[in-house]
Amino acid sequence: MSTADETLGALTKRQLENLCRVAGIDHSEPARLLGEALGAARDRPLARPPLWPSDVADDATPIEFSVQVDDGGDRHLRVLAETLPAEPGPAANLRAAQDLVASLAERYDLPLDRLRAVEDLFSPEEPDGTFSWWFSFIFDSAGPPRFKVYFNPDVRGPEEAPKLVEEAFNRLGLESAYPTVLDHAKRRESDRLTFFALDLDRSPQARVKLYVSQYDAGVEEVELAASAVPGIDRYQVGDFCRLLAPGTERFPGRPLVSSYSFVEGDREKPSNYSIYLPLRDYVPDDSVARQRVRRHLRDHRIDPELLDEVIGALTDRDLSAQPGMLAHVSLRLSPDRTGTTIYASSEAYGGTRT
Ligand code: TRP
């Protein structure tokens, strides 16, 4: 869908505007925020290699789109982004992220108390790991955009990750959170803490979220992870995995990821659990991925047409050419609500290589 001298900013803006149309969202503010989030990568022609090997997407595109649908039908559109400065590097990227938070906080009057309480843990002078801070921008048909910051627990080296996460929970008054994670999702050597995230909003639903990548896990491990949340049906997690990756007993490629959200009042146990399945590693190509996701949507009484609209907003490529357009699918479970999120790649730099 791109032409030779098009820029990353122009392609992704077009894709985002198309997605806004699909989700029934006004596109002017999302498009502006996308440009800001891309930073120095925005005006770079796609003919040139990516400015930085961002891990947001497989092909180093520093953004990823996702469409979230509740079983009740509500839709949200999100952009996951890594902000890049003109001369990227671990320390410079972290500074660019901090600058972006400062300007967004001013413009949208964001509460930064929780971020301030933990940010030093995740902001060393010489950051390690694949990234320091990422963002997600969340758009609905009503209301201002919402923001989420992701910190990298490996930013001081993987050995420090457990200490950083435990300390961050403690500083936020969630002393029981880390033991719960250890008991349910981080039981094995190969369970790794991947993101510690904060919603930057004032609502009582503002979340503290922890993601655990469960390398080489099977369905039982993620069902056990889900069982940390009271009042949800853990077996839905197994059904989800079996539908999207039939015949896969263990997930040896990209890992299943479990996340927990803690909101105000969740002293002991998290109030929701999500499973993320890296679909692109468990399908031959996106046409098969599409079939499986359609089944899942139908089972949840969500109109499967939505999926074709999302794909059509981003690409007109032959879906059977390769996997990767549908990067992850996630299922969110809480006692009163269920939701599905489809993570869709821009493929600005060619998408997943297999
Ligand atoms: N690209 C990375 C990965 O696949 C990070 C990432 C982007 C991710 N979107 C995600 C991880 C959704 C889990 C879920 O791991």
XYZ file of C-alpha atoms and ligand atoms in Angstrom, residues 54-59 61 63-66 78 80 130-131 134 150 194-195 211 213 215 254-257 275-278 280 327-330 343, ligand 1:
51
model
C 12.412 -1.185 17.505
C 10.965 -4.328 19.054
C 7.428 -2.971 18.900
C 6.923 -4.907 15.668
C 8.842 -7.702 13.963
C 10.054 -5.541 11.076
C 8.249 -0.460 12.676
C 4.324 1.362 16.174
C 1.662 -1.343 16.286
C -2.102 -0.932 16.007
C -4.675 -2.790 18.037
C -4.885 1.729 20.285
C 1.610 1.060 20.769
C 15.369 -3.881 23.969
C 13.679 -0.639 25.083
C 6.941 2.521 25.393
C 5.200 0.584 29.615
C 8.362 -8.264 30.260
C 6.375 -5.078 30.866
C 3.040 -8.831 31.789
C 6.123 -13.938 28.991
C 8.278 -19.172 27.308
C 7.225 -16.589 20.616
C 5.734 -16.995 24.071
C 2.248 -16.901 25.437
C 2.044 -13.799 27.609
C -3.728 -13.949 27.684
C -1.818 -12.812 24.560
C -1.198 -15.375 21.866
C 1.513 -14.552 19.288
C 2.015 -15.207 13.784
C 0.639 -10.369 15.296
C -1.114 -11.202 18.565
C -4.659 -11.829 19.689
C -5.563 -11.368 23.313
C -2.936 -6.613 17.300
N 6.877 -7.149 19.363
C 7.044 -7.551 20.735
C 6.552 -8.967 20.922
O 5.884 -9.490 20.079
C 6.346 -6.625 21.725
C 4.866 -6.571 21.594
C 4.164 -5.755 20.778
C 3.900 -7.353 22.312
N 2.813 -5.960 20.936
C 2.622 -6.927 21.861
C 4.002 -8.356 23.286
C 1.445 -7.521 22.355
C 2.830 -8.941 23.771
C 1.573 -8.524 23.314
O 6.868 -9.557 21.934
